Short mmCIF file of C-alpha atoms and ligand atoms in Angstrom, two decimals:
data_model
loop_
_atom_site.label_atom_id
_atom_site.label_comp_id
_atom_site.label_asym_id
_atom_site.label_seq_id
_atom_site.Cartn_x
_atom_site.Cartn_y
_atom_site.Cartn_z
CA UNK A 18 94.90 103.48 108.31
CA UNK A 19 95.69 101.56 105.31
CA UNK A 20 95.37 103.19 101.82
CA UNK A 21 93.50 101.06 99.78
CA UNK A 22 94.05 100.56 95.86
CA UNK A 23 91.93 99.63 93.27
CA UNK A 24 90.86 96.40 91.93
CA UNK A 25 92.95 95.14 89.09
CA UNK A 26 91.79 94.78 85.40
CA UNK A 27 91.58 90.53 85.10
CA UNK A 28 92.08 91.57 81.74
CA UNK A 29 95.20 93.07 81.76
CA UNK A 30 96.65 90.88 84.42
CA UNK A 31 95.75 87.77 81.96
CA UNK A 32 97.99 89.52 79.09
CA UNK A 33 101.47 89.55 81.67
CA UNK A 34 102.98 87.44 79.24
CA UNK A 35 102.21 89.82 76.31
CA UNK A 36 103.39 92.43 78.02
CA UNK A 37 106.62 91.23 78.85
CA UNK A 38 107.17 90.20 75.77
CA UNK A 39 106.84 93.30 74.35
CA UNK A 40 108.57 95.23 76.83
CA UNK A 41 111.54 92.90 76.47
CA UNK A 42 111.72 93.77 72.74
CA UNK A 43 112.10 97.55 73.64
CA UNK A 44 114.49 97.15 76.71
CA UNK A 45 117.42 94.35 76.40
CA UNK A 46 116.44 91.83 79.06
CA UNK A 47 118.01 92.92 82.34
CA UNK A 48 116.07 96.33 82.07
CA UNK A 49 112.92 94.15 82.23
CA UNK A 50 112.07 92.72 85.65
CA UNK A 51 109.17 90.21 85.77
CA UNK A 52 110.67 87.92 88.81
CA UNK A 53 108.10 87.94 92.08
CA UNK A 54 111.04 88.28 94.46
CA UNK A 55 112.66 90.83 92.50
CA UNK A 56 109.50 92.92 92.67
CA UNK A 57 109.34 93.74 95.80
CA UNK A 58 112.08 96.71 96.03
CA UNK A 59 109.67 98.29 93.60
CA UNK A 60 106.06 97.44 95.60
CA UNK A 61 105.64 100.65 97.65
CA UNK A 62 106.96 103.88 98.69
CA UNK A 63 104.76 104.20 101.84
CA UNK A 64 104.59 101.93 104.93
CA UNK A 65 100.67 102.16 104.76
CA UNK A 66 99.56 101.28 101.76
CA UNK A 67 98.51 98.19 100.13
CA UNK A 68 101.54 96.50 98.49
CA UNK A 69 100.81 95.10 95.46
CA UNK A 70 103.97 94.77 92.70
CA UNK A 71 103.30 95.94 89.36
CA UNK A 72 103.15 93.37 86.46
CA UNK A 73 106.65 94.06 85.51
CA UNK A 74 109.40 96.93 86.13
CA UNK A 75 110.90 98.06 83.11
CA UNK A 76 113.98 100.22 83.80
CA UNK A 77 114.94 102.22 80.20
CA UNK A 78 118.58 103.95 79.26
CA UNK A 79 117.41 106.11 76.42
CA UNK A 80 114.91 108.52 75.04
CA UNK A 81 113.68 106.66 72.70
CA UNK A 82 113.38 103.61 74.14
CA UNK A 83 110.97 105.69 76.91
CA UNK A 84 109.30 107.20 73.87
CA UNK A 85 108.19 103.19 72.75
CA UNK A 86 107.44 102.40 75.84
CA UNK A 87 104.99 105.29 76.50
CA UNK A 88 103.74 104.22 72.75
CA UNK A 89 103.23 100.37 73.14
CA UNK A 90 101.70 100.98 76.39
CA UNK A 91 99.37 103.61 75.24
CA UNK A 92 98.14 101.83 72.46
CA UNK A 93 97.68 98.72 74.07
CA UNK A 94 95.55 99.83 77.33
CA UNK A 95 98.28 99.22 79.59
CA UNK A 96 98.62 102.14 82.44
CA UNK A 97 102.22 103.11 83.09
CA UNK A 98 103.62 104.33 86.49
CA UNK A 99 106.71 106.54 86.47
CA UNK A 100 109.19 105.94 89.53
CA UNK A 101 112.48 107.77 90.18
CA UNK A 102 114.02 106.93 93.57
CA UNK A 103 110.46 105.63 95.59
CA UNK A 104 111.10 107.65 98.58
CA UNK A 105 108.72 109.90 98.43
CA UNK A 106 106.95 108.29 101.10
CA UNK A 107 103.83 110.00 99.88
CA UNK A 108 102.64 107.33 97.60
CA UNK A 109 103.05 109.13 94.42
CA UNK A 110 105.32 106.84 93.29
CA UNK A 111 102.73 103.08 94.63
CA UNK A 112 103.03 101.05 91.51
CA UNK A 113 99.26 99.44 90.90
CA UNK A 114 98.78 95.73 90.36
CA UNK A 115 97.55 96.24 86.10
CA UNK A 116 100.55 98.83 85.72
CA UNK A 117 103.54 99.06 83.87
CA UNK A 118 106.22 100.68 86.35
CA UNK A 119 108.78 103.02 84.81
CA UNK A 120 111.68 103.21 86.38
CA UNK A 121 113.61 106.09 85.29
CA UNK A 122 116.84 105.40 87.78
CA UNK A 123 119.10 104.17 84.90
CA UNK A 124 118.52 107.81 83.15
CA UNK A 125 121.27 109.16 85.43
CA UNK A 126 123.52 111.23 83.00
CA UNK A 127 124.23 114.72 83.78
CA UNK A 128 124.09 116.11 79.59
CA UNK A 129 125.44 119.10 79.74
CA UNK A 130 126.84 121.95 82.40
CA UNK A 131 126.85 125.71 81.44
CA UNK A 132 129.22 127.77 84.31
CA UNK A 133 128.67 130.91 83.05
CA UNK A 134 124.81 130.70 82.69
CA UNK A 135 124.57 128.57 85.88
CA UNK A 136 122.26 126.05 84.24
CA UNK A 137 122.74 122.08 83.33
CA UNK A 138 120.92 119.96 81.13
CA UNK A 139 120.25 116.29 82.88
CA UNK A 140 118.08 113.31 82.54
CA UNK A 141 115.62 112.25 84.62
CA UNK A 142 117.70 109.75 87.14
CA UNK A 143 119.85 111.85 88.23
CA UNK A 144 120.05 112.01 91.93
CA UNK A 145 119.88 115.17 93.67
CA UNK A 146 122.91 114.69 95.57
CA UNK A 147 124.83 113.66 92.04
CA UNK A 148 123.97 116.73 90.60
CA UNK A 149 125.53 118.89 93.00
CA UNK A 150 128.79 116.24 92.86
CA UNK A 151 129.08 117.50 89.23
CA UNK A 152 128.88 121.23 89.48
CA UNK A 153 131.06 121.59 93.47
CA UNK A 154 134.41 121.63 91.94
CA UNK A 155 133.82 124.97 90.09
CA UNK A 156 131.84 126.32 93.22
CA UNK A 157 128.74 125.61 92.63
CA UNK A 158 125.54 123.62 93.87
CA UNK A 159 121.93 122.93 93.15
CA UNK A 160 119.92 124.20 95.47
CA UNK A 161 117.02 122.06 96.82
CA UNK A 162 119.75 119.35 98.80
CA UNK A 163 116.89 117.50 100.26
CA UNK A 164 117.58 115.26 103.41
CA UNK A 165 117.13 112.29 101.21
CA UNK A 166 119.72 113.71 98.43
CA UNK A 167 121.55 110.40 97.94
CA UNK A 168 118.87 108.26 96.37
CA UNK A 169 115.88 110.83 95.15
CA UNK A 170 116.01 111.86 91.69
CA UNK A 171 115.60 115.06 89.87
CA UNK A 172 112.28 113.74 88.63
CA UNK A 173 110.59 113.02 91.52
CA UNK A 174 112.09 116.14 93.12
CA UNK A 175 110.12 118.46 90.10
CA UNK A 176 106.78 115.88 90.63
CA UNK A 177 106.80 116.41 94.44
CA UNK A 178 108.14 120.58 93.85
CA UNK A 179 110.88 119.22 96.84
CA UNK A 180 112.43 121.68 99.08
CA UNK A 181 115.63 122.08 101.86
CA UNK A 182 116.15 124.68 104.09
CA UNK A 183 118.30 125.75 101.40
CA UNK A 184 114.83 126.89 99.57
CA UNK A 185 113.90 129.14 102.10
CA UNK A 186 115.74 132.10 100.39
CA UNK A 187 116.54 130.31 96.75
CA UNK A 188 112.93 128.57 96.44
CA UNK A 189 111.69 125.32 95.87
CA UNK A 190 112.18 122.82 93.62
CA UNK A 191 109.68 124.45 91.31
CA UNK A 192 111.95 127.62 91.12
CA UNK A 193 115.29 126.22 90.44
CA UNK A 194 114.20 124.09 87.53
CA UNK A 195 113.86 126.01 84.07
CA UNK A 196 112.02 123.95 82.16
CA UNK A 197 111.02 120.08 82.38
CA UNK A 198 109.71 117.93 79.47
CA UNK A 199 108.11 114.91 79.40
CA UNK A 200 107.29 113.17 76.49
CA UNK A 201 104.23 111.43 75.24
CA UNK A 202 103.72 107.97 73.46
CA UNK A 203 105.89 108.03 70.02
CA UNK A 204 107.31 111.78 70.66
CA UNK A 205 110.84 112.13 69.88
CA UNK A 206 111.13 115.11 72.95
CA UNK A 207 114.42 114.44 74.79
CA UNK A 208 113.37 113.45 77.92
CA UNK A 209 115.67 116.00 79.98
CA UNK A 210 115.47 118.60 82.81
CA UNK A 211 117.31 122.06 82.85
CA UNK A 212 117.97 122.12 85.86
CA UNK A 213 119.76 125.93 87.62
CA UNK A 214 122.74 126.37 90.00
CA UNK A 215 123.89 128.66 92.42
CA UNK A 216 127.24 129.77 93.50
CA UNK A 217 128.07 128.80 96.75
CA UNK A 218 129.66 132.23 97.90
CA UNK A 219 127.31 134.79 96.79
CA UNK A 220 123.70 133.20 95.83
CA UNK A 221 124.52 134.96 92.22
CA UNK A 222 122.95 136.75 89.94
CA UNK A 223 120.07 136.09 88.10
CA UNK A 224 120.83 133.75 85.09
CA UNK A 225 119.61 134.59 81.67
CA UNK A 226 117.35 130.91 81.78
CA UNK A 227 115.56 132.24 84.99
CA UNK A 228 115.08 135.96 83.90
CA UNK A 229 113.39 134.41 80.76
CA UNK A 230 111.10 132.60 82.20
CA UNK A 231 109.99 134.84 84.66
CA UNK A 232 109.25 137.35 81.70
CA UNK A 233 107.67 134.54 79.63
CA UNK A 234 105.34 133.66 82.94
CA UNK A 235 104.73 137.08 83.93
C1 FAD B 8 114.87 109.83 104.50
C2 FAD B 8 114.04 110.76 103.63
C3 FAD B 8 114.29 112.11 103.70
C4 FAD B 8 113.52 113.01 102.92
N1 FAD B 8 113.80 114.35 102.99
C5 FAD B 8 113.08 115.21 102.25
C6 FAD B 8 113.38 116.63 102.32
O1 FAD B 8 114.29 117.09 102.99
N2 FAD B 8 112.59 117.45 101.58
C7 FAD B 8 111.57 116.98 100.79
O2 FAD B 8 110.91 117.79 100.13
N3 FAD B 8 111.29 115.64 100.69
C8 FAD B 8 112.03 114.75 101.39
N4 FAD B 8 111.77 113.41 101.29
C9 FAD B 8 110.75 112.93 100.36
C10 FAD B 8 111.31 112.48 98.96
O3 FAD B 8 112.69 112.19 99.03
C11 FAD B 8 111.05 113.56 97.91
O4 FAD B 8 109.65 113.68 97.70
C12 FAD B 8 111.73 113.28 96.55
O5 FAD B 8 111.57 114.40 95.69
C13 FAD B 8 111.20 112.03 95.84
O6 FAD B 8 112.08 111.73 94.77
P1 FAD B 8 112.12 110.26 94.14
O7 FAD B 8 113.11 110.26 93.02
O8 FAD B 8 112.35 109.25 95.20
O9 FAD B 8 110.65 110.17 93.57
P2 FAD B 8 109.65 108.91 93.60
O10 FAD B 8 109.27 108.61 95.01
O11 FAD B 8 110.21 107.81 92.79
O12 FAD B 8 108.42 109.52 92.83
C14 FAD B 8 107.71 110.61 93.37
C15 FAD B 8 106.65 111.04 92.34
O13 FAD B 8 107.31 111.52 91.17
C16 FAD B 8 106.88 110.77 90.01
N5 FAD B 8 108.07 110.68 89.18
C17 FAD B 8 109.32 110.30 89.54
N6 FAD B 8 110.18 110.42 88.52
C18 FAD B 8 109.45 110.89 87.47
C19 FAD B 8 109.76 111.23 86.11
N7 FAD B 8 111.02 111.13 85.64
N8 FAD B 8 108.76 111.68 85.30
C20 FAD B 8 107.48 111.79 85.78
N9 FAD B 8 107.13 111.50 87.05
C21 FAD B 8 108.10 111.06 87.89
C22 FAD B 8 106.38 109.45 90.56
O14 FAD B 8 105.41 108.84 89.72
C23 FAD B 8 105.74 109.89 91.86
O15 FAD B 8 104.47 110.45 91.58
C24 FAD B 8 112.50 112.50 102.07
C25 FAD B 8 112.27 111.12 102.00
C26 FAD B 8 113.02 110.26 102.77
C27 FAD B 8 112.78 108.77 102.67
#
């Protein structure tokens, strides 16, 4: 069966050129993709699903430059799709044919690392597999290693709560991330994940991030 999507807004489709435009004056112009053929790595993340391309990818580096995006977007009537890796295979990530997608891949920097407290601060894009890359030379790892670790991203891993076998006694996606913030249109929020790791030899303790939260959501 083939999922269907919905009809686009003529509207919106007439104002591409706007669009771009404005995009392009947020992100410097090879973080903008409005080429037909170079669409089409972005058109689905499902086999069975329509395939249209979005109006135009737009692939940001910094906070603030998703913060603009979110705001020109927003105030303009212009829906936005967030994308991390596409392969969630679920659809979450199908870009619609009136949308702005956001591709968050280029948001790949791992911010900070905290050993002691077993907890790092990243950005959106990076991949799962990266993350454990820059924590395994003190021992450590991040726990939900999907099968797909190379190319997803720590953002679609919190959107689709993404789990490995390794999360049958450490938890799911869900439970090894301590807090995750998106921002809004115009916000100045860092857009950043805290994101918890486990020592490969004995599971560890508890760290302080996790035993707060679980008090805060008891
Ligand atoms: C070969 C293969 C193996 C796989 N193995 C596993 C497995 O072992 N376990 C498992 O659970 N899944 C697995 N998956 C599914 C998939 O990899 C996961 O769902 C993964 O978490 C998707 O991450 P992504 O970065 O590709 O997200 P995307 O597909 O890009 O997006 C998924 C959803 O997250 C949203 N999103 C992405 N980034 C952000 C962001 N920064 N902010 C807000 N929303 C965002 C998107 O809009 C979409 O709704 C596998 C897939 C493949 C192709």
């Amino acid at each position: 069966m083939t999922i269907r999507m919905p009809e686009p807004d003529e509207a919106v489709l007439a104002r591409r050129g706007e669009i771009v435009a404005a995009l392009r004056a947020i992100v410097p112009s090879e973080g903008v993709i409005d080429d037909v053929d170079a669409l089409c790595p972005y058109e689905t993340d499902v086999p069975t699903a329509d395939r249209p391309p979005p109006i135009v990818v737009v692939l940001p580096e910094t906070t603030d430059q998703v913060s603009r995006i979110l705001e020109w977007c927003g105030a303009n009537g212009v829906k936005v799709v967030p994308c991390g890796s596409g392969t969630s295979l679920s659809g979450d990530a199908l870009p619609l044919a009136d949308a702005v997608l956001l591709g968050l891949s280029r948001m790949n920097r791992v911010l900070a690392v905290d050993h002691e407290d077993r907890v790092a601060v990243v950005q959106p894009g990076v991949t799962n597999l990266a993350m454990t890359r820059a924590v395994e030379g003190r021992g450590f790892y991040y726990v939900p290693g999907l099968s797909s670790q190379i190319a997803c991203s720590i953002g679609g891993n919190i959107e689709e709560n993404s789990g490995s076998a390794h999360c049958l006694k450490y938890s799911l996606t869900a439970g090894n991330v301590g807090c995750a913030v998106q921002i809004g249109g115009g916000t100045g929020v860092p857009v950043v994940h805290t994101v918890e790791l486990v020592d490969w030899a004995t599971g560890g303790l508890a760290p302080q991030a996790l035993s707060h939260r679980e008090r805060n959501n008891a």
